[in-house]
């Protein structure tokens, strides 16, 4: 189910940034990152910068029903959003290196606490409303959000509360499409394929990344259709069963019932 998790992360990033274009859905604007924080340009020392890092963790497959064993599963994954109001601070690793700007969450105070509350409310609205084209892409990946849990970060050495939170969504994913049957080129299963293509067609800032992902998946076989032998004949056999007469008494077995269709001709 790795591709479904990848689609969930990417759809989340695109929905939270409106495809990296104004109007911005949250105060993070375009500072929403998939799995790691990229370098942020154009900030000054002391500036407070909202940002989001998107992860996916556990992926749990449940049986769809009590009568079903094995795949396909009802998949649930944990979508992790680390949201921070980071303060730009100069950091120098050693005496010879030049200082670099890093974002460190400051100690909580009333104004910053209200800001991160508003920040989380903006993110919640994106998942609740799923408005716009990228909200629709998010909706195509998510079947249902089962729970929403928000935890604050605390400095373990000083017990100081920081202006940073971890939001965990237990997400029930949509069922992936059935494997394709017949000869054909490798392909990317839905809903990941349509999401990547929408980003590429939009020609926005994330289009080069989506193109590289698409090429990488197709270049490494992607999903390969099953090649099955040609279907020549279908036969249904109903085994003989004890039958009853009009009075309801046993009347002995009946002959097998056979139905057959021959496609070879």
PDB file of N, CA and C in Angstrom, residues 101-151:
ATOM      1  N   UNK A 101      20.896  30.144   8.930  1.00  0.00           N
ATOM      2  CA  UNK A 101      19.633  30.408   9.590  1.00  0.00           C
ATOM      3  C   UNK A 101      18.867  29.104   9.781  1.00  0.00           C
ATOM      4  N   UNK A 102      18.457  28.850  10.986  1.00  0.00           N
ATOM      5  CA  UNK A 102      17.630  27.681  11.283  1.00  0.00           C
ATOM      6  C   UNK A 102      16.354  28.168  11.960  1.00  0.00           C
ATOM      7  N   UNK A 103      15.293  27.377  11.832  1.00  0.00           N
ATOM      8  CA  UNK A 103      14.013  27.714  12.442  1.00  0.00           C
ATOM      9  C   UNK A 103      13.835  26.919  13.724  1.00  0.00           C
ATOM     10  N   UNK A 104      13.749  27.618  14.831  1.00  0.00           N
ATOM     11  CA  UNK A 104      13.605  26.979  16.147  1.00  0.00           C
ATOM     12  C   UNK A 104      12.294  27.452  16.764  1.00  0.00           C
ATOM     13  N   UNK A 105      11.428  26.531  17.181  1.00  0.00           N
ATOM     14  CA  UNK A 105      10.173  26.966  17.802  1.00  0.00           C
ATOM     15  C   UNK A 105      10.437  27.682  19.126  1.00  0.00           C
ATOM     16  N   UNK A 106       9.933  28.893  19.297  1.00  0.00           N
ATOM     17  CA  UNK A 106      10.170  29.632  20.546  1.00  0.00           C
ATOM     18  C   UNK A 106       9.264  29.133  21.665  1.00  0.00           C
ATOM     19  N   UNK A 107       9.514  29.641  22.858  1.00  0.00           N
ATOM     20  CA  UNK A 107       8.666  29.316  24.006  1.00  0.00           C
ATOM     21  C   UNK A 107       7.276  29.911  23.797  1.00  0.00           C
ATOM     22  N   UNK A 108       6.285  29.156  24.221  1.00  0.00           N
ATOM     23  CA  UNK A 108       4.905  29.593  24.029  1.00  0.00           C
ATOM     24  C   UNK A 108       4.597  30.837  24.854  1.00  0.00           C
ATOM     25  N   UNK A 109       3.767  31.702  24.272  1.00  0.00           N
ATOM     26  CA  UNK A 109       3.249  32.878  24.958  1.00  0.00           C
ATOM     27  C   UNK A 109       1.864  33.137  24.398  1.00  0.00           C
ATOM     28  N   UNK A 110       1.052  33.963  25.033  1.00  0.00           N
ATOM     29  CA  UNK A 110      -0.356  34.092  24.614  1.00  0.00           C
ATOM     30  C   UNK A 110      -0.545  34.411  23.135  1.00  0.00           C
ATOM     31  N   UNK A 111       0.242  35.362  22.595  1.00  0.00           N
ATOM     32  CA  UNK A 111       0.051  35.755  21.208  1.00  0.00           C
ATOM     33  C   UNK A 111       0.418  34.620  20.257  1.00  0.00           C
ATOM     34  N   UNK A 112       1.544  33.953  20.524  1.00  0.00           N
ATOM     35  CA  UNK A 112       1.967  32.854  19.663  1.00  0.00           C
ATOM     36  C   UNK A 112       1.039  31.653  19.806  1.00  0.00           C
ATOM     37  N   UNK A 113       0.544  31.435  21.011  1.00  0.00           N
ATOM     38  CA  UNK A 113      -0.376  30.312  21.221  1.00  0.00           C
ATOM     39  C   UNK A 113      -1.668  30.529  20.438  1.00  0.00           C
ATOM     40  N   UNK A 114      -2.145  31.763  20.420  1.00  0.00           N
ATOM     41  CA  UNK A 114      -3.337  32.070  19.632  1.00  0.00           C
ATOM     42  C   UNK A 114      -3.055  31.891  18.140  1.00  0.00           C
ATOM     43  N   UNK A 115      -1.855  32.236  17.708  1.00  0.00           N
ATOM     44  CA  UNK A 115      -1.500  32.096  16.296  1.00  0.00           C
ATOM     45  C   UNK A 115      -1.467  30.636  15.869  1.00  0.00           C
ATOM     46  N   UNK A 116      -0.884  29.775  16.705  1.00  0.00           N
ATOM     47  CA  UNK A 116      -0.809  28.372  16.297  1.00  0.00           C
ATOM     48  C   UNK A 116      -2.178  27.701  16.417  1.00  0.00           C
ATOM     49  N   UNK A 117      -3.038  28.196  17.316  1.00  0.00           N
ATOM     50  CA  UNK A 117      -4.423  27.721  17.346  1.00  0.00           C
ATOM     51  C   UNK A 117      -5.115  28.045  16.021  1.00  0.00           C
ATOM     52  N   UNK A 118      -4.915  29.284  15.550  1.00  0.00           N
ATOM     53  CA  UNK A 118      -5.508  29.685  14.271  1.00  0.00           C
ATOM     54  C   UNK A 118      -4.908  28.884  13.118  1.00  0.00           C
ATOM     55  N   UNK A 119      -3.621  28.607  13.206  1.00  0.00           N
ATOM     56  CA  UNK A 119      -2.919  27.811  12.190  1.00  0.00           C
ATOM     57  C   UNK A 119      -3.552  26.415  12.086  1.00  0.00           C
ATOM     58  N   UNK A 120      -3.750  25.772  13.223  1.00  0.00           N
ATOM     59  CA  UNK A 120      -4.355  24.440  13.219  1.00  0.00           C
ATOM     60  C   UNK A 120      -5.791  24.497  12.704  1.00  0.00           C
ATOM     61  N   UNK A 121      -6.517  25.552  13.039  1.00  0.00           N
ATOM     62  CA  UNK A 121      -7.897  25.683  12.556  1.00  0.00           C
ATOM     63  C   UNK A 121      -7.929  25.810  11.030  1.00  0.00           C
ATOM     64  N   UNK A 122      -6.957  26.504  10.460  1.00  0.00           N
ATOM     65  CA  UNK A 122      -6.889  26.614   9.005  1.00  0.00           C
ATOM     66  C   UNK A 122      -6.655  25.247   8.358  1.00  0.00           C
ATOM     67  N   UNK A 123      -5.763  24.457   8.948  1.00  0.00           N
ATOM     68  CA  UNK A 123      -5.477  23.114   8.422  1.00  0.00           C
ATOM     69  C   UNK A 123      -6.712  22.229   8.552  1.00  0.00           C
ATOM     70  N   UNK A 124      -7.382  22.332   9.696  1.00  0.00           N
ATOM     71  CA  UNK A 124      -8.600  21.540   9.916  1.00  0.00           C
ATOM     72  C   UNK A 124      -9.641  21.866   8.850  1.00  0.00           C
ATOM     73  N   UNK A 125      -9.747  23.129   8.496  1.00  0.00           N
ATOM     74  CA  UNK A 125     -10.745  23.524   7.498  1.00  0.00           C
ATOM     75  C   UNK A 125     -10.430  22.908   6.138  1.00  0.00           C
ATOM     76  N   UNK A 126      -9.146  22.813   5.782  1.00  0.00           N
ATOM     77  CA  UNK A 126      -8.773  22.210   4.501  1.00  0.00           C
ATOM     78  C   UNK A 126      -9.270  20.769   4.426  1.00  0.00           C
ATOM     79  N   UNK A 127      -9.086  20.012   5.527  1.00  0.00           N
ATOM     80  CA  UNK A 127      -9.521  18.613   5.529  1.00  0.00           C
ATOM     81  C   UNK A 127     -11.038  18.495   5.668  1.00  0.00           C
ATOM     82  N   UNK A 128     -11.669  19.474   6.300  1.00  0.00           N
ATOM     83  CA  UNK A 128     -13.123  19.416   6.469  1.00  0.00           C
ATOM     84  C   UNK A 128     -13.847  19.776   5.189  1.00  0.00           C
ATOM     85  N   UNK A 129     -13.431  20.877   4.545  1.00  0.00           N
ATOM     86  CA  UNK A 129     -14.161  21.393   3.391  1.00  0.00           C
ATOM     87  C   UNK A 129     -13.727  20.739   2.078  1.00  0.00           C
ATOM     88  N   UNK A 130     -12.423  20.436   1.964  1.00  0.00           N
ATOM     89  CA  UNK A 130     -11.869  19.865   0.725  1.00  0.00           C
ATOM     90  C   UNK A 130     -12.322  20.684  -0.490  1.00  0.00           C
ATOM     91  N   UNK A 131     -12.197  21.986  -0.378  1.00  0.00           N
ATOM     92  CA  UNK A 131     -12.648  22.878  -1.441  1.00  0.00           C
ATOM     93  C   UNK A 131     -11.581  23.012  -2.522  1.00  0.00           C
ATOM     94  N   UNK A 132     -12.023  23.348  -3.727  1.00  0.00           N
ATOM     95  CA  UNK A 132     -11.094  23.592  -4.820  1.00  0.00           C
ATOM     96  C   UNK A 132     -10.585  22.316  -5.460  1.00  0.00           C
ATOM     97  N   UNK A 133      -9.815  22.471  -6.551  1.00  0.00           N
ATOM     98  CA  UNK A 133      -9.333  21.289  -7.282  1.00  0.00           C
ATOM     99  C   UNK A 133      -8.424  20.401  -6.463  1.00  0.00           C
ATOM    100  N   UNK A 134      -7.600  20.983  -5.608  1.00  0.00           N
ATOM    101  CA  UNK A 134      -6.681  20.149  -4.834  1.00  0.00           C
ATOM    102  C   UNK A 134      -7.388  19.522  -3.648  1.00  0.00           C
ATOM    103  N   UNK A 135      -8.447  20.164  -3.162  1.00  0.00           N
ATOM    104  CA  UNK A 135      -9.279  19.504  -2.165  1.00  0.00           C
ATOM    105  C   UNK A 135      -9.975  18.285  -2.745  1.00  0.00           C
ATOM    106  N   UNK A 136     -10.364  18.393  -4.019  1.00  0.00           N
ATOM    107  CA  UNK A 136     -10.990  17.255  -4.692  1.00  0.00           C
ATOM    108  C   UNK A 136      -9.998  16.111  -4.855  1.00  0.00           C
ATOM    109  N   UNK A 137      -8.746  16.430  -5.132  1.00  0.00           N
ATOM    110  CA  UNK A 137      -7.720  15.385  -5.223  1.00  0.00           C
ATOM    111  C   UNK A 137      -7.499  14.720  -3.867  1.00  0.00           C
ATOM    112  N   UNK A 138      -7.550  15.513  -2.805  1.00  0.00           N
ATOM    113  CA  UNK A 138      -7.427  14.957  -1.459  1.00  0.00           C
ATOM    114  C   UNK A 138      -8.600  14.037  -1.157  1.00  0.00           C
ATOM    115  N   UNK A 139      -9.784  14.458  -1.580  1.00  0.00           N
ATOM    116  CA  UNK A 139     -10.973  13.655  -1.358  1.00  0.00           C
ATOM    117  C   UNK A 139     -10.913  12.338  -2.127  1.00  0.00           C
ATOM    118  N   UNK A 140     -10.203  12.327  -3.259  1.00  0.00           N
ATOM    119  CA  UNK A 140     -10.084  11.104  -4.055  1.00  0.00           C
ATOM    120  C   UNK A 140      -9.169  10.080  -3.397  1.00  0.00           C
ATOM    121  N   UNK A 141      -8.341  10.527  -2.445  1.00  0.00           N
ATOM    122  CA  UNK A 141      -7.405   9.625  -1.766  1.00  0.00           C
ATOM    123  C   UNK A 141      -7.968   9.134  -0.438  1.00  0.00           C
ATOM    124  N   UNK A 142      -8.737   9.994   0.239  1.00  0.00           N
ATOM    125  CA  UNK A 142      -9.226   9.694   1.585  1.00  0.00           C
ATOM    126  C   UNK A 142     -10.648   9.156   1.528  1.00  0.00           C
ATOM    127  N   UNK A 143     -10.855   7.997   2.131  1.00  0.00           N
ATOM    128  CA  UNK A 143     -12.212   7.473   2.291  1.00  0.00           C
ATOM    129  C   UNK A 143     -12.884   8.139   3.489  1.00  0.00           C
ATOM    130  N   UNK A 144     -12.153   8.181   4.610  1.00  0.00           N
ATOM    131  CA  UNK A 144     -12.712   8.770   5.829  1.00  0.00           C
ATOM    132  C   UNK A 144     -11.579   9.080   6.800  1.00  0.00           C
ATOM    133  N   UNK A 145     -11.715  10.182   7.532  1.00  0.00           N
ATOM    134  CA  UNK A 145     -10.778  10.496   8.617  1.00  0.00           C
ATOM    135  C   UNK A 145     -11.414  10.016   9.914  1.00  0.00           C
ATOM    136  N   UNK A 146     -10.806   9.006  10.521  1.00  0.00           N
ATOM    137  CA  UNK A 146     -11.407   8.362  11.687  1.00  0.00           C
ATOM    138  C   UNK A 146     -11.143   9.121  12.978  1.00  0.00           C
ATOM    139  N   UNK A 147     -10.015   9.840  13.043  1.00  0.00           N
ATOM    140  CA  UNK A 147      -9.722  10.596  14.270  1.00  0.00           C
ATOM    141  C   UNK A 147      -8.713  11.692  13.961  1.00  0.00           C
ATOM    142  N   UNK A 148      -8.700  12.685  14.852  1.00  0.00           N
ATOM    143  CA  UNK A 148      -7.786  13.842  14.753  1.00  0.00           C
ATOM    144  C   UNK A 148      -7.212  14.058  16.142  1.00  0.00           C
ATOM    145  N   UNK A 149      -5.892  13.973  16.266  1.00  0.00           N
ATOM    146  CA  UNK A 149      -5.238  14.131  17.572  1.00  0.00           C
ATOM    147  C   UNK A 149      -4.138  15.173  17.451  1.00  0.00           C
ATOM    148  N   UNK A 150      -4.170  16.153  18.348  1.00  0.00           N
ATOM    149  CA  UNK A 150      -3.190  17.231  18.324  1.00  0.00           C
ATOM    150  C   UNK A 150      -2.408  17.240  19.636  1.00  0.00           C
ATOM    151  N   UNK A 151      -1.065  17.178  19.525  1.00  0.00           N
ATOM    152  CA  UNK A 151      -0.197  17.203  20.704  1.00  0.00           C
ATOM    153  C   UNK A 151       0.808  18.335  20.571  1.00  0.00           C
TER     154      UNK A 151
END
